[in-house]
Coordinates of C-alpha atoms and ligand atoms in Angstrom, one line a residue:
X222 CA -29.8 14.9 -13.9
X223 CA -27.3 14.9 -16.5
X224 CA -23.3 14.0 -15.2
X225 CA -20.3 13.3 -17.3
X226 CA -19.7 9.5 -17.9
X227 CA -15.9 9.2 -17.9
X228 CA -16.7 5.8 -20.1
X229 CA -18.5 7.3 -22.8
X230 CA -16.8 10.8 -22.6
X231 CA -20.3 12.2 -22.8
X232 CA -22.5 13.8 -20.2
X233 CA -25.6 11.6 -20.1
X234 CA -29.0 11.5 -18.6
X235 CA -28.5 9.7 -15.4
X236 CA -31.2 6.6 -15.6
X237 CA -30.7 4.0 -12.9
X238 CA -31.6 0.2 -13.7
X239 CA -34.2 0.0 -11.0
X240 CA -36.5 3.2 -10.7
X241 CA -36.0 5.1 -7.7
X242 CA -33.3 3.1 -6.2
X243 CA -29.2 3.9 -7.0
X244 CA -26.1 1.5 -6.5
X245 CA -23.1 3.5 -5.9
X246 CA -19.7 2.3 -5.4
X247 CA -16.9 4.3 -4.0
X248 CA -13.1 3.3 -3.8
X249 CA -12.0 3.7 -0.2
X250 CA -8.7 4.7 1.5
X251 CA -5.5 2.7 1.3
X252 CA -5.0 3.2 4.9
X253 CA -1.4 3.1 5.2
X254 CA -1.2 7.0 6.1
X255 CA -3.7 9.8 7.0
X256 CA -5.9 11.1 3.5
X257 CA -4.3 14.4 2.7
X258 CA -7.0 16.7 1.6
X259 CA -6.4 16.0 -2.3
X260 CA -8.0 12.3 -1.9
X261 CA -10.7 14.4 0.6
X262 CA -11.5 16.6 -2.3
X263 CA -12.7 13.1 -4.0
X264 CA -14.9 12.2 -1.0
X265 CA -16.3 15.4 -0.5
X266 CA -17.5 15.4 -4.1
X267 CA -18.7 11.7 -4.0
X268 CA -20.6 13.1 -0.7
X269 CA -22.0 15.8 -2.7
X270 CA -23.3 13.1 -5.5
X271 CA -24.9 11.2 -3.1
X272 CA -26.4 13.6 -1.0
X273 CA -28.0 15.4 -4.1
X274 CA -29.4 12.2 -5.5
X275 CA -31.0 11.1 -2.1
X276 CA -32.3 15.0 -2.3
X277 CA -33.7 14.8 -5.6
X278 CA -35.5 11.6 -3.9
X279 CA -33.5 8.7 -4.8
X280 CA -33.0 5.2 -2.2
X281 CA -29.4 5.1 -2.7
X282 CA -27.3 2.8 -1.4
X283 CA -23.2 3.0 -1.3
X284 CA -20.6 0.9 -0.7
X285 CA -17.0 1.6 0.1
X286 CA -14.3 -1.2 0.5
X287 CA -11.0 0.0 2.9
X288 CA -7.6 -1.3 0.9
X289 CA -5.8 -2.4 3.6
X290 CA -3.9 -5.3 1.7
X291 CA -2.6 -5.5 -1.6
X292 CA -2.4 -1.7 -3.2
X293 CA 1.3 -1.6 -3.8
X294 CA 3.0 1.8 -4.7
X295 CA 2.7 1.8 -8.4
X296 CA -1.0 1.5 -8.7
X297 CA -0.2 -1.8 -10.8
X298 CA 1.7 -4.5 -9.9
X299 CA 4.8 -3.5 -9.2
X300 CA 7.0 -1.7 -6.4
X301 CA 6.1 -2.0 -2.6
X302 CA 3.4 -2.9 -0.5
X303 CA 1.9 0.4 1.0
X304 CA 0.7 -1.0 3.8
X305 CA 3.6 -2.9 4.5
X306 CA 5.9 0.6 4.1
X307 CA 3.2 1.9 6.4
X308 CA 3.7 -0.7 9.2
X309 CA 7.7 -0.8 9.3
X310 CA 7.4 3.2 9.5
X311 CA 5.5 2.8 12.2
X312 CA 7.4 0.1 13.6
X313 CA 3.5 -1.2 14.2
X314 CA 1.9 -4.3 12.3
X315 CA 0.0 -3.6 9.2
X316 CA -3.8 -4.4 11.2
X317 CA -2.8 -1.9 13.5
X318 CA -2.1 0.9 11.1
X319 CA -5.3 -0.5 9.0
X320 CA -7.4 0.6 12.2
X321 CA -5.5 3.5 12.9
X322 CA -6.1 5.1 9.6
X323 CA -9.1 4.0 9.3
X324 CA -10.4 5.7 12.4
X325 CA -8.4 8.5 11.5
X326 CA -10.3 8.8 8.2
X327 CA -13.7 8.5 9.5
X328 CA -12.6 11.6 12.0
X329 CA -11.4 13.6 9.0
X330 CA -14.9 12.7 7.3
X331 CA -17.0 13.5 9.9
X332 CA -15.3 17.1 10.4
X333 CA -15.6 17.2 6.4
X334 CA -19.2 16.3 7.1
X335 CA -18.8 13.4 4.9
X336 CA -21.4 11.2 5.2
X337 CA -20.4 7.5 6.3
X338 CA -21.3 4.9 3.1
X339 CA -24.3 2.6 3.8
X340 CA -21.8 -0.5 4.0
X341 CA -17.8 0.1 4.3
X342 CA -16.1 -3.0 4.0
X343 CA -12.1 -3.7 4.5
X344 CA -10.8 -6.2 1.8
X345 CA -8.8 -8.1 4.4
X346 CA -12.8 -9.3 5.5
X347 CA -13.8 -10.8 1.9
X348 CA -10.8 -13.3 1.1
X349 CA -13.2 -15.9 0.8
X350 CA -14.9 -13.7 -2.0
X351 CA -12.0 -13.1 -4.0
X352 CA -10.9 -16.6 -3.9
X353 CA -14.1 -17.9 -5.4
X354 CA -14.4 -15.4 -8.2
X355 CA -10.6 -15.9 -9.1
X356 CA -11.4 -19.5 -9.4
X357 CA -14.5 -19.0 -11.8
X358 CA -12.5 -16.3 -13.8
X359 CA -9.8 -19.6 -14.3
X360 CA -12.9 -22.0 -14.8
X361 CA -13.6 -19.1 -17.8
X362 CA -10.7 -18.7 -19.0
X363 CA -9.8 -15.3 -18.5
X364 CA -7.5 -16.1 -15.9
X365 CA -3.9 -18.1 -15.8
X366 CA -1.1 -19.1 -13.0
X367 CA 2.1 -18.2 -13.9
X368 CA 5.3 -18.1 -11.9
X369 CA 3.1 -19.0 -8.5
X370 CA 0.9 -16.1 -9.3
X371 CA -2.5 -16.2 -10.9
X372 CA -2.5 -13.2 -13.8
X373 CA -6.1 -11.4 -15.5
X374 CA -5.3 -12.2 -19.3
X375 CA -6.5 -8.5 -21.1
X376 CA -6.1 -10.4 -24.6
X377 CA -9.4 -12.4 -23.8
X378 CA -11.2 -9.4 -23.7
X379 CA -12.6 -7.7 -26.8
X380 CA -11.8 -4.1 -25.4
X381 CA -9.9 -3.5 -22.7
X382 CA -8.8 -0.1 -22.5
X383 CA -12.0 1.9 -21.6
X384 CA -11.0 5.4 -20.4
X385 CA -8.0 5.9 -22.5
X386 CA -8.8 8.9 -24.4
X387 CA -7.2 11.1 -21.4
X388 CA -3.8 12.8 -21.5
X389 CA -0.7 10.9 -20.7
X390 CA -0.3 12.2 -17.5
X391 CA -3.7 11.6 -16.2
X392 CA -2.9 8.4 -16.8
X393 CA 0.2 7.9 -15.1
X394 CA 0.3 4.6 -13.0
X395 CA 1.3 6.2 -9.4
X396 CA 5.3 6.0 -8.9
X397 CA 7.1 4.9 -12.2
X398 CA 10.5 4.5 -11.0
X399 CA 12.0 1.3 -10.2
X400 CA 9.1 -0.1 -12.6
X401 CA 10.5 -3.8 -13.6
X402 CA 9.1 -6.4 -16.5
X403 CA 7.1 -9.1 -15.1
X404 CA 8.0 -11.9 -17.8
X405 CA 5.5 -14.2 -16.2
X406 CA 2.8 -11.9 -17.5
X407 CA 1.2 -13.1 -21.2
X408 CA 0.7 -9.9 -22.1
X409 CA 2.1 -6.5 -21.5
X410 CA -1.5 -5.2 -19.4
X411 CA -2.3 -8.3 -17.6
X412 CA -2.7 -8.0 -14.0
X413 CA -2.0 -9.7 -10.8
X414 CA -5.4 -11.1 -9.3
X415 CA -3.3 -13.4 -6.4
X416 CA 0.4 -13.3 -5.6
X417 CA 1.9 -16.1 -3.9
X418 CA 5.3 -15.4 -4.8
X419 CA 5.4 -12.6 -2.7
X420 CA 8.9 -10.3 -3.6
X421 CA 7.8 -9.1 0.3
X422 CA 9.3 -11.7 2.6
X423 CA 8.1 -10.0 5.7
X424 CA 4.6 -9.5 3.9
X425 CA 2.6 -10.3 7.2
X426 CA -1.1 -11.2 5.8
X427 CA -1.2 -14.1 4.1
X428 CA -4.1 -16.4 3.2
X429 CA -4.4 -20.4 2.2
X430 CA -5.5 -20.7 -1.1
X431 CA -6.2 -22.6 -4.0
X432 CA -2.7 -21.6 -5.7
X433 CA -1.0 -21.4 -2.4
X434 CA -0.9 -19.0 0.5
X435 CA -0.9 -15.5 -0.7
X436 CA -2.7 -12.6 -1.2
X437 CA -5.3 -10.5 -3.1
X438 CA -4.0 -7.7 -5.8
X439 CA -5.9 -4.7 -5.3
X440 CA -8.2 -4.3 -7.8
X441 CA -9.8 -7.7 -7.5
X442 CA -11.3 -6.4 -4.2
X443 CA -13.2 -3.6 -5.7
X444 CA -15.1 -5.8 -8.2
X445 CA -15.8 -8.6 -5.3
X446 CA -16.8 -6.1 -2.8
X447 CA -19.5 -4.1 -5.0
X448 CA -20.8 -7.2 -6.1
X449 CA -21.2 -8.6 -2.8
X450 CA -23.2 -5.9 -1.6
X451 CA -24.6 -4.4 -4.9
X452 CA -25.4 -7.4 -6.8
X453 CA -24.5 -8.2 -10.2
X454 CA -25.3 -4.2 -11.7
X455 CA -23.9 -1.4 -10.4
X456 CA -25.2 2.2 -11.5
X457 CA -22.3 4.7 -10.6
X458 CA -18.5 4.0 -9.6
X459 CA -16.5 6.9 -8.3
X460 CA -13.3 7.6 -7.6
X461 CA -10.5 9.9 -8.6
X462 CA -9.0 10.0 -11.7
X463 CA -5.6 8.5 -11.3
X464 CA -8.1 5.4 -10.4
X465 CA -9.2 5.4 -13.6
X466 CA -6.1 3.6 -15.3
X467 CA -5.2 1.0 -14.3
X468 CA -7.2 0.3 -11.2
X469 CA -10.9 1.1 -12.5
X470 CA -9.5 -0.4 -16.0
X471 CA -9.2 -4.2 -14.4
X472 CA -12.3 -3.3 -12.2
X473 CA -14.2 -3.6 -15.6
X474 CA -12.3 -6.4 -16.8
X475 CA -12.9 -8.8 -14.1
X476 CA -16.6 -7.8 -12.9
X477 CA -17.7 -7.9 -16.7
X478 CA -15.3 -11.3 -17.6
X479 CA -17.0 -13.0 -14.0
X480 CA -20.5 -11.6 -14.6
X481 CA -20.7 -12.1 -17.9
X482 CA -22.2 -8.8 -18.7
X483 CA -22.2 -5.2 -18.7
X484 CA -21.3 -4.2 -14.9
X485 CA -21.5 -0.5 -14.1
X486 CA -23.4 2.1 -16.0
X487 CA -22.1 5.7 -14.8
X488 CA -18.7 6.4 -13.7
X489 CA -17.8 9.7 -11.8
X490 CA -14.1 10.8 -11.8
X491 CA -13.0 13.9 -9.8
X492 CA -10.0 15.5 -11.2
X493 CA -6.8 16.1 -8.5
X494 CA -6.4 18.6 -6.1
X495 CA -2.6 19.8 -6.8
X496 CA -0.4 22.4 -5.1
X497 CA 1.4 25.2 -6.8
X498 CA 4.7 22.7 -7.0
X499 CA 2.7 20.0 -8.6
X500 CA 1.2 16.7 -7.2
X501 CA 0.0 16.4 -4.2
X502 CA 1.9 13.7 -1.6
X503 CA 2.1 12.3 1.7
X504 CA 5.9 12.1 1.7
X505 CA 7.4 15.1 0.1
X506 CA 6.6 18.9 0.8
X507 CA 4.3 19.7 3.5
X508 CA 1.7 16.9 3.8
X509 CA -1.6 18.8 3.8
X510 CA -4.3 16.5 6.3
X511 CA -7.1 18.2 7.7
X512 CA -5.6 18.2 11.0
X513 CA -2.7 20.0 9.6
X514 CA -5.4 23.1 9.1
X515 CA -7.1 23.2 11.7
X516 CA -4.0 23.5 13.5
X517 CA -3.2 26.4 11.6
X518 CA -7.1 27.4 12.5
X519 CA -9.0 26.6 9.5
X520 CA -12.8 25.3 10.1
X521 CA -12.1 22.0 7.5
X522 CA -16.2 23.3 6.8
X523 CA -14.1 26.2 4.7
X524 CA -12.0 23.7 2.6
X525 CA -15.5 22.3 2.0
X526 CA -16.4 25.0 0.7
X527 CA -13.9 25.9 -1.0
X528 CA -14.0 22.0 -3.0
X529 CA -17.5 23.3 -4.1
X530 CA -16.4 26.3 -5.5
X531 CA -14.8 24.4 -8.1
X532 CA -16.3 21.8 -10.7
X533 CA -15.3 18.2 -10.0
X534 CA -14.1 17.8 -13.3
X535 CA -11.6 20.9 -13.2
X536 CA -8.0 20.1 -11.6
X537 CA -8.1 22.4 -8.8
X538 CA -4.7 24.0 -7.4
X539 CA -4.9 24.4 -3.3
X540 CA -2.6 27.4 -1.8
X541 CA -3.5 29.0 1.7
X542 CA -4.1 32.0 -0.1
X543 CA -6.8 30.4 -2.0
X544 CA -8.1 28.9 1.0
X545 CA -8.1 32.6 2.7
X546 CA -10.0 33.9 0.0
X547 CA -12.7 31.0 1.3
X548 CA -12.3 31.8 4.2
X549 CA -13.6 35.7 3.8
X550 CA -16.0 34.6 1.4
X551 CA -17.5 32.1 3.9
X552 CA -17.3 34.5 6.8
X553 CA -19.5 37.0 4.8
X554 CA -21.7 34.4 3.6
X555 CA -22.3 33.3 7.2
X556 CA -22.7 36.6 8.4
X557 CA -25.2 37.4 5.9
X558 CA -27.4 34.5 7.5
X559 CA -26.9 35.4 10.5
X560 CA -28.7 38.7 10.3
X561 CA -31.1 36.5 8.3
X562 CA -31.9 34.3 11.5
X563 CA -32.0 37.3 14.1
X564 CA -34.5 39.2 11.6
X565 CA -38.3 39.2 11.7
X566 CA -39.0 35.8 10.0
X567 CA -42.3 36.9 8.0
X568 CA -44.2 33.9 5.8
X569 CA -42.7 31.5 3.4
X570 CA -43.1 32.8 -0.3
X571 CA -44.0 29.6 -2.2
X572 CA -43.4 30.7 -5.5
X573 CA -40.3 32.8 -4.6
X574 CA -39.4 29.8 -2.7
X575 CA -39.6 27.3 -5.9
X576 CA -38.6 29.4 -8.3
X577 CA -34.9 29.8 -6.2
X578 CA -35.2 26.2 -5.6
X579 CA -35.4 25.3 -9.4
X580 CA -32.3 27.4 -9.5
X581 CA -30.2 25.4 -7.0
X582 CA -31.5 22.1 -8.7
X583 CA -30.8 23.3 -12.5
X584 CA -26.9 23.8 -11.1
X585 CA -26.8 20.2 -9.9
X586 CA -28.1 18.9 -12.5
X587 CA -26.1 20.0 -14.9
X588 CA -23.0 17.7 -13.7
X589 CA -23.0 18.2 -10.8
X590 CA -21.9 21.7 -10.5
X591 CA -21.5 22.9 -7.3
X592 CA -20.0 26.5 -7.9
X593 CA -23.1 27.5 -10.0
X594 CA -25.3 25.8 -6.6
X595 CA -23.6 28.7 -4.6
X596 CA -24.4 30.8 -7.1
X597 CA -27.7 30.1 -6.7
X598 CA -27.2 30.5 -2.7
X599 CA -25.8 34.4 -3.0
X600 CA -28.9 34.5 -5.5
X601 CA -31.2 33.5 -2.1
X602 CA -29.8 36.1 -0.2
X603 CA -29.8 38.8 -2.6
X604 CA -33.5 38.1 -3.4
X605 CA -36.7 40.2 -2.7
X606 CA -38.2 38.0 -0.1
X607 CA -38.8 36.9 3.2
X608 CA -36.0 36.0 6.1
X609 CA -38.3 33.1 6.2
X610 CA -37.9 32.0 2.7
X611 CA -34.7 32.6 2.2
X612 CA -33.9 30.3 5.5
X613 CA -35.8 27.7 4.8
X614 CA -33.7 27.3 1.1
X615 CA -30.6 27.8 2.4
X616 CA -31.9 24.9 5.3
X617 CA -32.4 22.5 2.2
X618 CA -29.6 23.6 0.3
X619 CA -27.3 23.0 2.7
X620 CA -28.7 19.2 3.3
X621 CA -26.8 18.7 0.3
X622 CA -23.6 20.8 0.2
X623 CA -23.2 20.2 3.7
X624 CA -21.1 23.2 4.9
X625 CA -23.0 24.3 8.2
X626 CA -24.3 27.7 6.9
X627 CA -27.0 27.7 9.4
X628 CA -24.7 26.2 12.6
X629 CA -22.0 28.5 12.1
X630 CA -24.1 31.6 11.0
X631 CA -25.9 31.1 14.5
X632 CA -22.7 31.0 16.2
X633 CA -21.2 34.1 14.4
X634 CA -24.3 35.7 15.3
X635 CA -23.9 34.5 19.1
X636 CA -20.5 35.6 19.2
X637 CA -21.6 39.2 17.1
X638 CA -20.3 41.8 18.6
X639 CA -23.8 43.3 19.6
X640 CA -23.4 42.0 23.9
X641 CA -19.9 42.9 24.0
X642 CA -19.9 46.4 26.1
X643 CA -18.8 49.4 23.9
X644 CA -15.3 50.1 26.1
X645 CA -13.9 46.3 25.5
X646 CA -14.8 46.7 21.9
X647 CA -13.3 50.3 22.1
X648 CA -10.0 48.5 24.1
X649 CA -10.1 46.0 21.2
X650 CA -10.1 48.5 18.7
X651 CA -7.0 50.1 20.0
X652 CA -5.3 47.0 20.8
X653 CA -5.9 46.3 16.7
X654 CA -4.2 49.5 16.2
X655 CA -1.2 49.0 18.7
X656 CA -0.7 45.1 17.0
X657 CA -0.6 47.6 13.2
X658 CA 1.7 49.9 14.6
X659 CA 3.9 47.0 15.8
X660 CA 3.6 48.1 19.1
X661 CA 2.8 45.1 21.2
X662 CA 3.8 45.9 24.3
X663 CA 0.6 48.0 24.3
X664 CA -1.1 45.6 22.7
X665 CA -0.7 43.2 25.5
X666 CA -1.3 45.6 28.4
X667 CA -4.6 46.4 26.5
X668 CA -5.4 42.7 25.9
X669 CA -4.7 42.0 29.7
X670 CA -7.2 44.5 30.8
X671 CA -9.9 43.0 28.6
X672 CA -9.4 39.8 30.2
X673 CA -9.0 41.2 33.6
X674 CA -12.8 43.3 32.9
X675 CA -14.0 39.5 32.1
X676 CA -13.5 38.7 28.5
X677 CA -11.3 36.7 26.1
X678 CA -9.8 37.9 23.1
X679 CA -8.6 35.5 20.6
X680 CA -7.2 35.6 17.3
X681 CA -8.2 33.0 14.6
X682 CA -7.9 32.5 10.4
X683 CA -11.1 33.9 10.7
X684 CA -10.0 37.5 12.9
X685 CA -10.3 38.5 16.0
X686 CA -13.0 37.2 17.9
X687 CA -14.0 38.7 21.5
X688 CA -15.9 36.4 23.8
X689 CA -17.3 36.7 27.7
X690 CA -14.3 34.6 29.7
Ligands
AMP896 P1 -5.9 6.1 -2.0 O1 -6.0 6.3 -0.5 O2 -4.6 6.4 -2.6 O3 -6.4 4.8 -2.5 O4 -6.8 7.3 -2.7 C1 -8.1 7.6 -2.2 C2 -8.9 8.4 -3.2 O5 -8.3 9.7 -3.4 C3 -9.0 7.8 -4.6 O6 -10.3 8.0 -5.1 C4 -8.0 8.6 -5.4 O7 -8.3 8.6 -6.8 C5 -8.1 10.0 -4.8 N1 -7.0 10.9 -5.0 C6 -5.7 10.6 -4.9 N2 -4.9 11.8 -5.0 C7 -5.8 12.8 -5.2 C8 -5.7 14.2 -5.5 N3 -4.5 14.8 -5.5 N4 -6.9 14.9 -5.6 C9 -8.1 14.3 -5.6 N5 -8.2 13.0 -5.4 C10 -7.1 12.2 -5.2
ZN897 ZN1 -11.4 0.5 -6.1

């Protein structure tokens, strides 16, 4: 498999360090707030990632840490805690909120069919780690205490920018304004590891430590928490590309400055999901969470699907229109199976079979790209061959992009019009004419006497849809 390594600007052969096994770190949710479907765009293609390499026959195991201390608004060091802005919104403490969004995460996930990662660890449970490898990054001396904090010194390193041939504003470090000089800091890009001078007074979480009580800066939790569960070589990092600066940046710096070596081999960046207006944000315009469209009747398998119709490493603009357009394509697409599944089956065409299979594969395998992998699915259903091989791709296909094309095309077949008696369809029809026409004082009358001859006729993203009461 060849994908795009963000560190050497190359796409590369992806070689793990141990044959048949893969380390794969992911950067969690800050969970100060629900994920808006921008930062579910990142986990749906890190899901993706993993699922194909466990399909191509890979042990993989992934770790995700939870931010719930220590991310403050800028991304670096500076303006406020977001948990902290969280909890006084709230008026909750900031554990509560951590466990509300983080249950409220897992939810989103699970309707994303994101898989949950092998280990998902909140930072607030490794304190102890971070402690100990600040102390052995002072023992090394990449690492000093200034002002009551303890600062990452970036002149001890020989390189320290590693992702900086991107565009200015793809590296933008979060919210700018209000940005103040730290003149404790030796050098302009050092980085908090451990504040004890807190600018927070009401910061609630505090731990004893070696340079006072305090608390961890965000990125030290990363580096302490893949290495914890990982070990000392880590084969792919993900995360979305505003991570890359600063937050992946120090990642590097500490793991390699504590290990003493290379750390991580691969790293996978998903470009943003942005609106028409811009950036995408949980505080300004309409804050766009899963629940949010479903509520407005989108299946949050259609946004899926819609993520994979772009390439991770294309910025991708969300509008509903654009979602629509998923919608029909999805519907058709599921409707298609459906006549698969309700068809005479026949045998299983081997070679038919692998040669559509090697079609699937060659998309993912060139970076990862899911739009040509649906390519390769319309391909399937457009091919001369059994309703039995062309099930039993799409079957494994779908193992891997996840989007219930066999679940839903049973239940669009289910709730096909084909049991529905010919005069409620016929009422239907008319009542679609009357609701054209504007006219819906018919079109009530005719919906009440579908429900009073026994059947339900509701109206969804998707159409109308007319189902036995
Ligand atoms: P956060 O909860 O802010 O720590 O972000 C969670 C994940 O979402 C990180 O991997 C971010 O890089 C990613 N992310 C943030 N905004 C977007 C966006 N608009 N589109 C895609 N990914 C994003
Ligand atoms: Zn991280």
């Amino acid at each position: 498999m060849q994908i795009y390594n963000t560190a050497t600007r190359k796409k590369e052969e992806f070689v793990p360090r141990f044959e048949g096994k893969v380390s794969m770190y992911t950067c969690g949710p800050t969970v100060y707030h629900y994920a808006h479907i921008g930062n579910l765009r990142s986990y749906i293609m890190e899901d993706i990632l993993e699922k194909y390499l466990r399909f191509t026959g890979y042990d993989v195991k992934r770790v995700m840490n939870i931010t719930d201390v220590g991310h403050l608004t800028s991304d670096g060091d500076t303006g406020d805690d977001k948990m902290l802005k969280g909890a006084k919104r709230e008026k909750k403490t900031v554990m509560e909120i951590a466990q509300f969004y983080t249950d409220a995460f897992f939810e989103d996930c699970k309707k994303l069919n994101i898989k949950r990662p092998d280990v998902v660890e909140p930072a607030t449970q490794c304190i102890d780690e971070f402690i100990r490898v600040i102390e052995s990054l002072i023992e090394k001396g990449f690492a000093y205490e200034a002002g009551g904090n303890i600062y990452f010194d970036t002149s001890k390193l020989e390189q320290y920018y590693i992702f900086n041939d991107f565009k200015e504003e793809d590296l933008a470090v979060g919210v700018r304004e209000g940005v103040e000089e730290d003149s404790n800091k030796k050098n302009k890009a050092d980085f908090v590891l451990w504040f004890t001078k807190s600018k927070f007074d009401d910061q609630e979480l505090k731990w004893e430590s070696p340079w006072g009580v305090g608390y961890p800066g965000w990125h030290i939790e990363c580096s302490c928490i893949s290495v914890k569960h990982l070990g000392e070589y880590l084969d792919i990092h993900c995360g979305g590309i505003d991570n890359a600066f600063p937050h992946h940046t120090n990642e590097i710096a500490q793991s390699e400055a504590y290990l003493g070596h290379k750390w991580c081999s691969y790293w996978f960046h998903i470009l943003h999901l942005n609106t028409n207006s811009g950036k995408m944000s949980k505080s300004s315009g309409e804050f766009l969470t899963v629940s949010l469209l479903e509520s407005k009747g989108y299946n949050p398998l259609v946004y899926r699907f819609f993520c994979l119709q772009s390439h991770y490493r294309k910025s991708l603009v969300f509008s509903y229109e654009n979602l629509d357009n998923a919608v029909a394509a999805y519907n058709k697409l599921t409707a298609k199976i459906g006549t698969l599944l309700s068809a005479e089956q026949g045998e299983i065409d081997k070679a038919k079979y692998d040669e559509l299979m090697k079609l699937f594969c060659e998309a993912l395998d060139n970076d990862l790209n899911t739009s040509l992998a649906i390519t390769a699915l319309y391909d399937v259903l457009k091919a001369d061959t059994t309703p039995a091989t062309k099930i039993a791709l799409i079957k494994e296909f779908d193992k891997v992009l996840g989007i219930g094309l066999i679940e839903n095309a049973a239940k669009a077949d289910d709730s096909g019009e084909s049991d529905i008696p010919q005069e409620i369809l016929d009422l239907a029809a008319q009542r679609a004419e009357a609701r054209k026409a504007k006219n819906f004082a018919l079109a009530d009358e005719l919906r009440a006497k579908i429900t009073e001859m026994g059947y339900i006729i509701e109206e969804t993203r998707q159409g109308t849809n007319i189902k036995k009461a």
